[in-house]
Amino acid sequence: MDDSPEFFGAADGGHAGPAPVQPYRVLARKYRPRNFAQLIGQDAMVRTLANAISRDRLAHAFLMTGVRGVGKTSTARLIAKALNCIGPDGAGGPTIEPCGQCEPCVAIGEGRHIDVIEMDAASHTGVDDVREIIEAVRYAAVSARYKIYIIDEVHMLSRNAFNALLKTLEEPPAHVKFLFATTEVDKLPVTVLSRTQRFDLRRITAPMLKDHFAWICQQEDVEAEDEALAIVAAAAEGSVRDGLSILDQAIAHADMASDGKAAIVTAAQVREMLGLADKSVQGRMLEDLLGGKGAALLDGVEQQYALGVEPVALLRGQMELVHRITLHQLAATATEAGLKGARGEAAAAADGDIVEQFAARLGAAQLHRLWQLLLKGYEEVRTAPDPLVAAQMALLRVMHAADMPDPGTLARQLESLTAGAASIAAGSVDPETSRQGQAVVPATAMSALTVAASPPPSWADLVAQVEDAGMLQAGQIMRDWVRVVALTQGSLVYRPAPGYDEDLRTELRDALSRATAEPWTVVLAEAGVEAQPSLGEAAKAQAQAERDIVRNAPLVQAAMAAFEGAQLMEDAEVAAVHERKWHRA
């Protein structure tokens, strides 16, 4: 019985109704690579596969690993196509460029080929699931050249499942190929890794992602600003799937054009969608931070927080701005030296007036110090119970530390102050001239010089402080095994005494810092450097000298000559003799 619409008739005179509306397919599925030419960023792997196919050196098992969204499962399906393609005329063989028209290519692309079995190891983890594979591999492929098993997230298989698969994986039938995909290759047993040909899929670079997203927008009849695509590419963190998901959301978030036909994706809308601070806002915040404008800085943080920008995103935006400024400086230096590479060109292309201005103002030491302070603040904000308060305090701390001179500048200032003080002390500079500003040494500098000119600490006193602080073992080591090469306030250069080969730097630094409540730098001198004897060695040498004085005394010499066989007993030995006599009594 015919149950077609024509048989039953239709309300509009027997004509069939409109075709059903196809559901929307997200960009990550719609633009999944259909051939190796569309697989971006994996040229080395494609070249290896092409050579293996052309030389008929195909492995029986392949392992694709990499971060999420770089194309592991898509690559496995493309390999399945390449191995089973028969060409439009049905007479082709394995090829790195599958036709996409023959029945195997079409069926594999639609996921319905009977000889290409996909299994999700996350939901099929047991040995029973693997036992089904072991039983099925004995039978030849139904219609394809190879029977192919694609196992996604293979690291989720249990240990027993891996053990059950090992023998089949090592010596499978000639008509069977295994394709594994995983994001956590470290969880796979070594026995499995040794039986597969491994491909590490690379993280896709931001410029390559940006070009790919621009092509997709063109295919989708969507207008997008270059800066908007750059933001999406940076947020993707090397993952094509993540980037396409963000781009899909950005297109839905974008406003329609005036003609109502196409969406326009702008950078401002993408920042608003992702909760990122605007570049101009980041520049103003850095300007307030460097200028010591605490009230304006906190006001900017409050405004961004009210707009929905997370405090941790504010800190990350400042870190990215400092990073871009640093790259801009390096790119300029590399350009002058003729060594500018792809990364430098990309950094220079992405820089605006704000970055150029800061790059001209700030030095490398300031940028590195800003980065360290912001990084510490970022970690605090990320784990703080109140992120907003933590972000405010972190930025204020960076603001107060931003204008501090670096250690090199401090050292140069100290040298100049020392030279000025020495000139005044020697009378080579007239006090009246000093008062006129030609060689003025401030009172604070003189106090610093007084501290610097104070005598170095005594090693014996330091050891006593360590022992008084309760660190008896460390004090004993310092007495017996440490030979001092150089000692100043807060700095120790040493050599270990013969017979002690362990590195004592960490233990000495911790003990001295705890005992003196000051930071210490401990350096191990090279072998052969002249060093003072340890306190234990000095004490033994002094005791031996005292014994020699007693032995060489005339009265002792006369007594030993009068009593043949007499010996000079040490104090400890005398005490031991008396103790033995007391016990016998």
Coordinates of C-alpha atoms in Angstrom, one line a residue:
M1 CA 0.0 0.0 0.0
D2 CA 1.4 3.4 -1.0
D3 CA 1.5 5.8 1.9
S4 CA 3.1 8.7 -0.1
P5 CA 1.6 12.2 0.1
E6 CA 0.5 11.9 -3.5
F7 CA -1.7 8.9 -2.6
F8 CA -3.4 10.5 0.3
G9 CA -3.7 13.9 -1.4
A10 CA -2.8 17.2 0.1
A11 CA -4.8 20.3 1.2
D12 CA -3.2 22.4 -1.6
G13 CA -4.3 20.2 -4.5
G14 CA -2.1 17.2 -3.9
H15 CA 1.2 18.9 -3.9
A16 CA 3.8 17.8 -1.4
G17 CA 4.5 20.1 1.5
P18 CA 7.7 22.1 1.9
A19 CA 10.9 20.2 2.6
P20 CA 11.6 19.9 6.3
V21 CA 13.9 22.6 7.7
Q22 CA 17.4 21.2 8.4
P23 CA 18.6 21.9 12.0
Y24 CA 21.5 24.3 12.5
R25 CA 24.9 22.7 12.6
V26 CA 27.5 24.4 14.7
L27 CA 30.6 25.7 13.0
A28 CA 32.8 23.1 14.8
R29 CA 30.9 20.3 13.1
K30 CA 30.1 22.0 9.8
Y31 CA 33.7 22.9 9.0
R32 CA 35.3 19.7 10.2
P33 CA 38.2 18.8 7.8
R34 CA 37.1 16.7 4.9
N35 CA 40.6 16.1 3.5
F36 CA 44.2 16.6 4.7
A37 CA 44.4 19.9 2.8
Q38 CA 41.8 21.4 5.2
L39 CA 43.7 20.0 8.3
I40 CA 45.6 23.1 9.4
G41 CA 48.8 23.2 11.3
Q42 CA 49.8 19.5 11.0
D43 CA 52.1 19.5 7.9
A44 CA 54.7 17.2 9.4
M45 CA 52.2 14.5 10.2
V46 CA 50.6 14.8 6.7
R47 CA 54.0 14.5 5.1
T48 CA 54.8 11.4 7.1
L49 CA 51.5 9.7 6.2
A50 CA 51.9 10.6 2.5
N51 CA 55.4 9.1 2.4
A52 CA 54.2 5.9 4.2
I53 CA 51.3 5.5 1.8
S54 CA 53.4 6.1 -1.3
R55 CA 56.0 3.6 -0.2
D56 CA 53.6 1.1 1.1
R57 CA 55.0 1.3 4.7
L58 CA 51.7 1.6 6.6
A59 CA 51.8 0.8 10.3
H60 CA 49.1 -1.4 11.8
A61 CA 48.3 1.1 14.6
F62 CA 48.4 4.8 14.8
L63 CA 48.2 7.0 17.9
M64 CA 47.1 10.7 17.7
T65 CA 47.8 12.8 20.7
G66 CA 47.5 16.5 21.5
V67 CA 45.5 19.2 23.3
R68 CA 41.7 19.4 22.8
G69 CA 40.4 20.5 19.5
V70 CA 43.5 20.2 17.3
G71 CA 41.9 17.4 15.1
K72 CA 42.8 14.0 16.6
T73 CA 39.5 12.3 15.8
S74 CA 39.2 14.2 12.5
T75 CA 42.7 13.0 11.6
A76 CA 41.7 9.4 12.4
R77 CA 38.7 9.6 10.1
L78 CA 40.8 11.1 7.4
I79 CA 43.3 8.3 7.7
A80 CA 40.4 5.8 7.4
K81 CA 39.3 7.6 4.2
A82 CA 42.8 7.6 2.8
L83 CA 43.3 3.9 3.4
N84 CA 39.9 2.8 2.0
C85 CA 39.4 5.3 -0.9
I86 CA 38.8 3.6 -4.2
G87 CA 38.6 6.7 -6.3
P88 CA 35.7 7.9 -8.5
D89 CA 36.2 5.1 -11.0
G90 CA 36.4 2.4 -8.2
A91 CA 40.0 1.4 -9.2
G92 CA 42.1 3.6 -6.9
G93 CA 44.2 2.6 -4.0
P94 CA 45.3 4.1 -0.7
T95 CA 46.0 7.8 -1.2
I96 CA 46.8 10.9 0.9
E97 CA 44.2 12.8 -1.2
P98 CA 41.0 10.8 -0.8
C99 CA 38.5 11.7 -3.5
G100 CA 35.5 12.2 -1.2
Q101 CA 33.2 10.9 -3.9
C102 CA 33.4 7.1 -3.8
E103 CA 31.2 5.1 -1.5
P104 CA 33.8 4.4 1.2
C105 CA 34.7 8.1 1.4
V106 CA 31.1 9.3 1.6
A107 CA 30.1 6.6 4.1
I108 CA 33.1 7.2 6.4
G109 CA 32.5 11.0 6.2
E110 CA 28.9 10.4 7.3
G111 CA 30.0 7.9 10.1
R112 CA 28.0 5.0 8.7
H113 CA 30.6 2.7 7.1
I114 CA 30.2 -0.9 8.4
D115 CA 34.0 -1.5 8.3
V116 CA 35.0 1.7 10.2
I117 CA 34.1 1.2 13.8
E118 CA 34.3 4.1 16.2
M119 CA 34.4 3.4 19.9
D120 CA 34.4 5.9 22.8
A121 CA 36.7 4.4 25.4
A122 CA 35.2 6.7 28.0
S123 CA 32.0 4.7 27.9
H124 CA 33.5 1.4 26.9
T125 CA 36.3 0.9 29.4
G126 CA 36.0 -2.8 30.3
V127 CA 37.7 -5.9 29.1
D128 CA 34.4 -7.2 27.7
D129 CA 34.3 -4.3 25.2
V130 CA 37.8 -5.1 24.1
R131 CA 37.0 -8.8 23.9
E132 CA 34.3 -8.0 21.3
I133 CA 37.0 -6.3 19.2
I134 CA 39.4 -9.2 19.6
E135 CA 36.6 -11.6 18.3
A136 CA 35.7 -9.3 15.4
V137 CA 39.1 -8.7 14.0
R138 CA 39.4 -12.3 12.8
Y139 CA 36.8 -11.6 10.1
A140 CA 37.7 -9.8 7.0
A141 CA 36.2 -6.4 6.0
V142 CA 32.8 -6.6 4.4
S143 CA 33.2 -4.0 1.7
A144 CA 36.3 -1.9 2.4
R145 CA 40.0 -2.5 1.9
Y146 CA 40.7 -2.4 5.7
K147 CA 38.7 -2.9 8.8
I148 CA 39.5 0.1 10.9
Y149 CA 38.9 0.6 14.6
I150 CA 38.9 4.2 15.9
I151 CA 39.1 4.3 19.7
D152 CA 38.7 7.8 21.1
E153 CA 40.0 8.8 24.5
V154 CA 41.9 5.5 24.6
H155 CA 43.6 6.4 27.9
M156 CA 40.2 5.7 29.6
L157 CA 40.5 1.9 29.0
S158 CA 41.1 -0.1 32.1
R159 CA 44.4 -1.9 32.8
N160 CA 42.8 -5.3 32.1
A161 CA 41.3 -4.0 28.9
F162 CA 44.8 -2.8 27.7
N163 CA 46.3 -6.1 28.7
A164 CA 43.7 -8.0 26.7
L165 CA 44.3 -5.8 23.7
L166 CA 48.1 -6.1 23.7
K167 CA 48.5 -9.4 21.7
T168 CA 46.0 -8.4 19.0
L169 CA 47.6 -4.9 18.8
E170 CA 51.0 -6.3 18.3
E171 CA 50.1 -8.8 15.6
P172 CA 46.7 -7.9 14.1
P173 CA 45.5 -9.4 10.8
A174 CA 46.6 -7.7 7.7
H175 CA 43.2 -6.3 7.0
V176 CA 42.9 -4.5 10.4
K177 CA 44.1 -1.1 11.4
F178 CA 43.9 0.6 14.8
L179 CA 43.6 4.3 15.2
F180 CA 43.8 5.7 18.7
A181 CA 43.2 9.3 19.9
T182 CA 43.9 10.7 23.4
T183 CA 44.6 14.0 25.1
E184 CA 46.5 12.3 28.0
V185 CA 49.2 10.1 26.4
D186 CA 51.1 9.8 29.7
K187 CA 48.3 7.5 31.0
L188 CA 48.9 4.9 28.3
P189 CA 51.0 1.9 29.2
V190 CA 54.4 1.8 27.7
T191 CA 53.5 -1.6 26.1
V192 CA 50.8 0.1 24.1
L193 CA 53.0 3.0 23.1
S194 CA 55.6 0.7 21.8
R195 CA 53.1 -1.0 19.5
T196 CA 51.8 2.1 17.8
Q197 CA 53.1 4.8 15.4
R198 CA 52.7 8.1 17.4
F199 CA 51.8 11.5 16.0
D200 CA 51.9 14.5 18.3
L201 CA 49.4 17.0 16.8
R202 CA 50.6 20.5 17.3
R203 CA 48.8 23.4 19.0
I204 CA 47.5 25.7 16.3
T205 CA 49.1 29.2 16.3
A206 CA 47.0 32.3 16.8
P207 CA 47.8 33.8 13.4
M208 CA 46.9 30.5 11.7
L209 CA 43.6 30.4 13.7
K210 CA 42.8 34.0 12.8
D211 CA 43.2 33.2 9.0
H212 CA 41.1 30.1 9.4
F213 CA 38.3 32.0 11.2
A214 CA 38.4 34.7 8.5
W215 CA 37.8 32.1 5.8
I216 CA 34.9 30.6 7.8
C217 CA 33.3 34.1 8.2
Q218 CA 33.6 34.6 4.5
Q219 CA 31.9 31.3 3.9
E220 CA 29.2 32.2 6.4
D221 CA 28.7 35.6 4.8
V222 CA 29.7 37.3 8.1
E223 CA 31.7 40.4 8.5
A224 CA 34.3 40.4 11.3
E225 CA 36.9 42.9 12.3
D226 CA 40.5 41.7 12.3
E227 CA 40.9 42.6 15.9
A228 CA 37.8 40.6 16.8
L229 CA 39.2 37.5 15.1
A230 CA 42.5 38.0 16.8
I231 CA 40.8 38.1 20.2
V232 CA 38.9 34.9 19.4
A233 CA 42.1 33.2 18.2
A234 CA 43.9 34.2 21.4
A235 CA 41.0 33.0 23.6
A236 CA 41.0 29.6 21.7
E237 CA 44.5 28.8 23.1
G238 CA 45.5 26.7 20.2
S239 CA 42.3 24.7 19.9
V240 CA 40.3 25.0 16.6
R241 CA 37.2 23.6 18.2
D242 CA 37.3 26.0 21.1
G243 CA 37.9 28.9 18.7
L244 CA 35.0 27.9 16.5
S245 CA 32.7 27.6 19.5
I246 CA 33.6 31.1 20.6
L247 CA 33.2 32.4 17.0
D248 CA 29.8 30.8 16.8
Q249 CA 28.8 32.6 20.0
A250 CA 30.3 35.9 18.7
I251 CA 28.3 35.7 15.5
A252 CA 25.1 35.1 17.5
H253 CA 26.0 38.0 19.8
A254 CA 26.8 40.4 16.9
D255 CA 24.4 43.0 15.6
M256 CA 22.9 42.6 12.1
A257 CA 23.9 45.0 9.3
S258 CA 21.7 47.8 8.3
D259 CA 20.4 45.7 5.3
G260 CA 19.6 42.9 7.7
K261 CA 21.5 40.3 5.7
A262 CA 24.8 39.8 7.5
A263 CA 26.2 40.0 11.0
I264 CA 29.1 42.2 11.9
V265 CA 31.4 40.9 14.6
T266 CA 33.3 43.7 16.3
A267 CA 36.1 43.6 18.8
A268 CA 34.1 45.5 21.4
Q269 CA 31.3 43.0 21.3
V270 CA 33.7 40.1 21.5
R271 CA 35.4 41.6 24.6
E272 CA 32.0 42.3 26.2
M273 CA 31.0 38.7 25.5
L274 CA 34.2 37.2 26.9
G275 CA 34.4 39.6 29.8
L276 CA 37.7 41.2 28.7
A277 CA 38.8 44.7 29.4
D278 CA 39.2 47.0 26.5
K279 CA 42.7 47.8 25.3
S280 CA 42.2 51.5 26.0
V281 CA 41.1 50.7 29.5
Q282 CA 44.1 48.5 30.0
G283 CA 46.3 51.4 28.8
R284 CA 44.7 53.9 31.2
M285 CA 45.0 51.4 34.1
L286 CA 48.7 50.9 33.4
E287 CA 49.2 54.7 33.1
D288 CA 47.5 55.2 36.5
L289 CA 49.5 52.4 38.0
L290 CA 52.8 53.8 36.8
G291 CA 51.8 57.4 37.7
G292 CA 50.9 56.5 41.3
K293 CA 47.2 57.6 40.8
G294 CA 45.7 55.2 43.3
A295 CA 42.2 56.8 43.3
A296 CA 41.9 56.7 39.5
L297 CA 43.2 53.1 39.5
L298 CA 40.6 51.9 41.9
D299 CA 37.9 53.8 40.1
G300 CA 38.8 52.1 36.9
V301 CA 38.7 48.7 38.6
E302 CA 35.2 49.4 40.0
Q303 CA 33.9 50.5 36.6
Q304 CA 35.2 47.4 34.8
Y305 CA 33.8 45.2 37.6
A306 CA 30.4 46.9 37.2
L307 CA 30.6 46.1 33.4
G308 CA 31.0 42.4 34.2
V309 CA 34.8 42.1 33.8
E310 CA 36.2 39.6 36.3
P311 CA 39.0 40.8 38.6
V312 CA 41.2 38.0 37.4
A313 CA 40.6 39.1 33.8
L314 CA 41.8 42.6 34.7
L315 CA 45.1 41.3 36.1
R316 CA 45.5 39.0 33.1
G317 CA 44.8 42.0 30.8
Q318 CA 47.6 44.0 32.5
M319 CA 50.0 41.0 32.2
E320 CA 49.2 40.7 28.5
L321 CA 49.8 44.4 28.0
V322 CA 53.2 44.2 29.7
H323 CA 54.0 41.1 27.6
R324 CA 53.1 42.9 24.4
I325 CA 55.2 45.9 25.4
T326 CA 58.2 43.6 26.0
L327 CA 57.7 41.8 22.7
H328 CA 57.5 45.2 20.9
Q329 CA 60.8 46.2 22.4
L330 CA 62.4 42.9 21.3
A331 CA 60.9 43.2 17.8
A332 CA 62.4 46.7 17.5
T333 CA 65.8 45.5 18.6
A334 CA 65.6 42.5 16.3
T335 CA 64.7 44.8 13.4
E336 CA 67.7 47.0 14.1
A337 CA 69.9 43.8 14.1
G338 CA 68.2 42.4 11.0
L339 CA 67.0 39.3 13.0
K340 CA 63.3 40.0 13.1
G341 CA 61.4 36.7 12.9
A342 CA 57.7 35.7 12.4
R343 CA 56.9 36.2 16.1
G344 CA 58.4 39.7 16.1
E345 CA 56.5 40.7 13.0
A346 CA 53.2 39.4 14.5
A347 CA 53.9 41.2 17.7
A348 CA 54.7 44.4 15.9
A349 CA 51.6 44.1 13.7
A350 CA 49.4 43.7 16.8
D351 CA 50.9 46.7 18.6
G352 CA 49.1 50.0 18.7
D353 CA 50.1 53.5 19.8
I354 CA 49.6 52.6 23.5
V355 CA 52.2 49.8 23.3
E356 CA 54.6 51.9 21.4
Q357 CA 54.4 54.7 23.9
F358 CA 55.0 52.4 26.9
A359 CA 57.8 50.6 25.1
A360 CA 59.6 54.0 24.6
R361 CA 59.1 54.9 28.3
L362 CA 59.8 51.7 30.2
G363 CA 63.0 49.8 30.5
A364 CA 63.5 46.1 30.4
A365 CA 64.1 45.8 34.1
Q366 CA 60.9 47.7 34.9
L367 CA 58.9 45.5 32.6
H368 CA 60.2 42.3 34.1
R369 CA 59.5 43.6 37.6
L370 CA 56.0 44.6 36.6
W371 CA 55.5 41.1 35.2
Q372 CA 56.6 39.4 38.4
L373 CA 54.4 41.6 40.6
L374 CA 51.4 41.2 38.4
L375 CA 51.9 37.4 38.2
K376 CA 52.0 37.2 42.0
G377 CA 48.9 39.3 42.2
Y378 CA 47.1 37.1 39.6
E379 CA 47.7 34.0 41.7
E380 CA 46.4 35.8 44.8
V381 CA 43.3 37.0 43.0
R382 CA 42.6 33.6 41.5
T383 CA 42.5 31.9 45.0
A384 CA 41.2 34.8 47.1
P385 CA 37.8 34.6 48.8
D386 CA 37.0 38.1 47.6
P387 CA 38.6 38.5 44.1
L388 CA 37.7 42.2 43.8
V389 CA 39.4 43.2 47.0
A390 CA 42.4 41.0 46.2
A391 CA 42.7 42.7 42.8
Q392 CA 42.6 46.2 44.3
M393 CA 45.3 45.4 46.9
A394 CA 47.5 43.6 44.3
L395 CA 47.3 46.6 41.9
L396 CA 48.0 49.1 44.7
R397 CA 51.1 47.0 45.7
V398 CA 52.3 47.1 42.1
M399 CA 51.7 50.8 42.0
H400 CA 53.8 51.5 45.0
A401 CA 56.6 49.3 43.8
A402 CA 56.6 50.5 40.2
D403 CA 58.9 53.5 40.7
M404 CA 61.4 51.6 42.9
P405 CA 64.9 51.5 41.3
D406 CA 66.2 48.1 40.2
P407 CA 69.2 46.5 42.1
G408 CA 71.6 47.6 39.4
T409 CA 70.6 51.3 39.8
L410 CA 70.8 50.9 43.6
A411 CA 74.3 49.5 43.3
R412 CA 75.4 52.4 41.1
Q413 CA 73.9 55.0 43.5
L414 CA 75.7 53.3 46.4
E415 CA 79.0 53.4 44.6
S416 CA 78.6 57.1 43.8
L417 CA 77.6 57.9 47.4
T418 CA 80.6 55.9 48.7
A419 CA 82.9 57.8 46.3
G420 CA 81.5 61.1 47.5
A421 CA 81.8 60.2 51.2
A422 CA 85.4 59.1 50.7
S423 CA 86.2 62.4 49.0
I424 CA 84.8 64.4 51.8
A425 CA 86.6 62.2 54.4
A426 CA 89.9 62.6 52.6
G427 CA 89.4 66.4 52.3
S428 CA 89.6 66.4 48.5
V429 CA 86.2 68.0 48.3
D430 CA 85.6 71.4 49.9
P431 CA 82.6 71.3 52.3
E432 CA 81.5 74.6 50.9
T433 CA 81.6 73.1 47.4
S434 CA 79.6 70.1 48.7
R435 CA 77.0 72.5 50.1
Q436 CA 76.7 74.1 46.7
G437 CA 75.6 70.7 45.3
Q438 CA 78.7 69.4 43.7
A439 CA 79.4 66.5 46.0
V440 CA 76.5 66.4 48.4
V441 CA 75.9 63.1 50.4
P442 CA 72.6 63.0 52.2
A443 CA 72.3 62.0 55.8
T444 CA 70.5 58.8 54.9
A445 CA 73.3 57.9 52.5
M446 CA 75.9 58.5 55.3
S447 CA 74.0 56.2 57.6
A448 CA 73.9 53.6 54.8
L449 CA 77.6 54.0 54.3
T450 CA 78.2 53.6 58.1
V451 CA 76.3 50.3 58.0
A452 CA 78.2 49.2 54.9
A453 CA 81.5 50.1 56.6
S454 CA 80.7 48.1 59.8
P455 CA 83.1 45.1 60.4
P456 CA 82.0 41.7 59.0
P457 CA 80.3 39.3 61.4
S458 CA 82.3 36.7 63.2
W459 CA 81.8 33.1 62.0
A460 CA 82.0 31.8 65.5
D461 CA 79.3 34.3 66.7
L462 CA 77.1 33.2 63.8
V463 CA 77.5 29.6 64.7
A464 CA 76.6 30.4 68.3
Q465 CA 73.5 32.2 67.2
V466 CA 72.4 29.2 65.2
E467 CA 72.9 26.9 68.1
D468 CA 71.1 29.3 70.5
A469 CA 68.2 29.3 68.1
G470 CA 67.8 25.5 68.7
M471 CA 69.4 24.3 65.4
L472 CA 72.0 22.2 67.1
Q473 CA 72.6 19.8 64.2
A474 CA 73.1 22.7 61.7
G475 CA 75.4 24.4 64.2
Q476 CA 77.5 21.2 64.6
I477 CA 77.9 20.9 60.8
M478 CA 78.9 24.6 60.6
R479 CA 81.5 24.0 63.3
D480 CA 83.1 20.9 61.9
W481 CA 82.6 20.9 58.1
V482 CA 82.4 24.6 56.9
R483 CA 85.6 26.4 55.8
V484 CA 84.9 30.1 55.3
V485 CA 86.3 31.7 52.1
A486 CA 84.6 35.1 52.4
L487 CA 82.1 36.4 55.0
T488 CA 80.2 39.7 55.0
Q489 CA 76.8 40.7 56.3
G490 CA 74.2 38.6 54.6
S491 CA 76.7 36.7 52.3
L492 CA 78.8 33.6 52.8
V493 CA 81.3 31.9 50.4
Y494 CA 82.5 28.6 51.7
R495 CA 84.2 25.3 50.9
P496 CA 83.3 22.0 52.7
A497 CA 86.0 20.3 54.8
P498 CA 87.6 17.2 53.3
G499 CA 85.4 14.1 53.8
Y500 CA 82.1 16.0 53.4
D501 CA 80.7 15.9 49.9
E502 CA 77.1 17.0 50.4
D503 CA 75.8 20.4 49.2
L504 CA 75.2 22.5 52.3
R505 CA 74.0 25.7 50.6
T506 CA 70.3 25.3 51.3
E507 CA 70.9 24.2 54.9
L508 CA 73.3 27.0 55.7
R509 CA 71.1 29.7 54.1
D510 CA 68.0 28.5 56.1
A511 CA 69.9 28.3 59.4
L512 CA 71.6 31.7 59.0
S513 CA 68.4 33.4 57.9
R514 CA 66.4 31.9 60.9
A515 CA 69.1 32.8 63.4
T516 CA 69.7 36.4 62.2
A517 CA 66.2 37.2 60.9
E518 CA 67.9 38.5 57.7
P519 CA 68.2 37.0 54.2
W520 CA 71.5 35.3 53.4
T521 CA 73.3 34.4 50.1
V522 CA 75.4 31.2 50.4
V523 CA 77.8 30.4 47.5
L524 CA 80.0 27.3 47.1
A525 CA 83.5 28.2 46.0
E526 CA 85.4 26.3 43.4
A527 CA 87.9 23.6 44.5
G528 CA 91.3 24.9 45.2
V529 CA 90.2 28.3 46.5
E530 CA 92.0 29.3 49.7
A531 CA 89.7 29.0 52.8
Q532 CA 90.0 29.3 56.5
P533 CA 90.0 26.1 58.5
S534 CA 86.7 25.1 60.1
L535 CA 86.0 25.9 63.7
G536 CA 86.5 22.3 64.6
E537 CA 89.8 22.1 62.8
A538 CA 91.0 25.3 64.4
A539 CA 90.1 24.0 67.9
K540 CA 92.0 20.8 67.2
A541 CA 95.0 22.7 66.0
Q542 CA 95.0 24.9 69.0
A543 CA 94.7 21.9 71.4
Q544 CA 97.5 20.2 69.6
A545 CA 99.6 23.4 70.0
E546 CA 98.9 23.5 73.7
R547 CA 99.9 19.9 74.1
D548 CA 103.1 20.5 72.3
I549 CA 103.9 23.4 74.6
V550 CA 103.3 21.1 77.6
R551 CA 105.4 18.3 76.2
N552 CA 108.2 20.6 75.4
A553 CA 108.2 22.1 78.9
P554 CA 111.6 21.4 80.7
L555 CA 109.9 20.0 83.8
V556 CA 107.9 17.5 81.7
Q557 CA 110.9 16.5 79.7
A558 CA 112.8 15.9 82.9
A559 CA 110.0 13.8 84.4
M560 CA 109.6 11.7 81.3
A561 CA 113.4 11.1 81.2
A562 CA 113.4 10.1 84.9
F563 CA 110.5 7.6 84.6
E564 CA 111.1 5.3 81.6
G565 CA 107.9 4.5 79.7
A566 CA 106.0 7.4 81.2
Q567 CA 103.3 8.9 79.0
L568 CA 101.5 12.3 79.0
M569 CA 97.8 11.7 79.5
E570 CA 95.1 14.0 78.2
D571 CA 92.6 15.6 80.6
A572 CA 89.8 13.3 79.3
E573 CA 91.9 10.2 79.7
V574 CA 92.8 11.2 83.3
A575 CA 89.1 11.7 84.0
A576 CA 88.3 8.2 82.6
V577 CA 91.1 6.6 84.7
H578 CA 89.7 8.2 87.9
E579 CA 86.1 7.1 86.9
R580 CA 87.3 3.5 86.5
K581 CA 89.1 3.6 89.9
W582 CA 85.9 5.0 91.5
H583 CA 83.8 2.2 90.0
R584 CA 86.3 -0.5 91.3
A585 CA 86.2 1.1 94.7

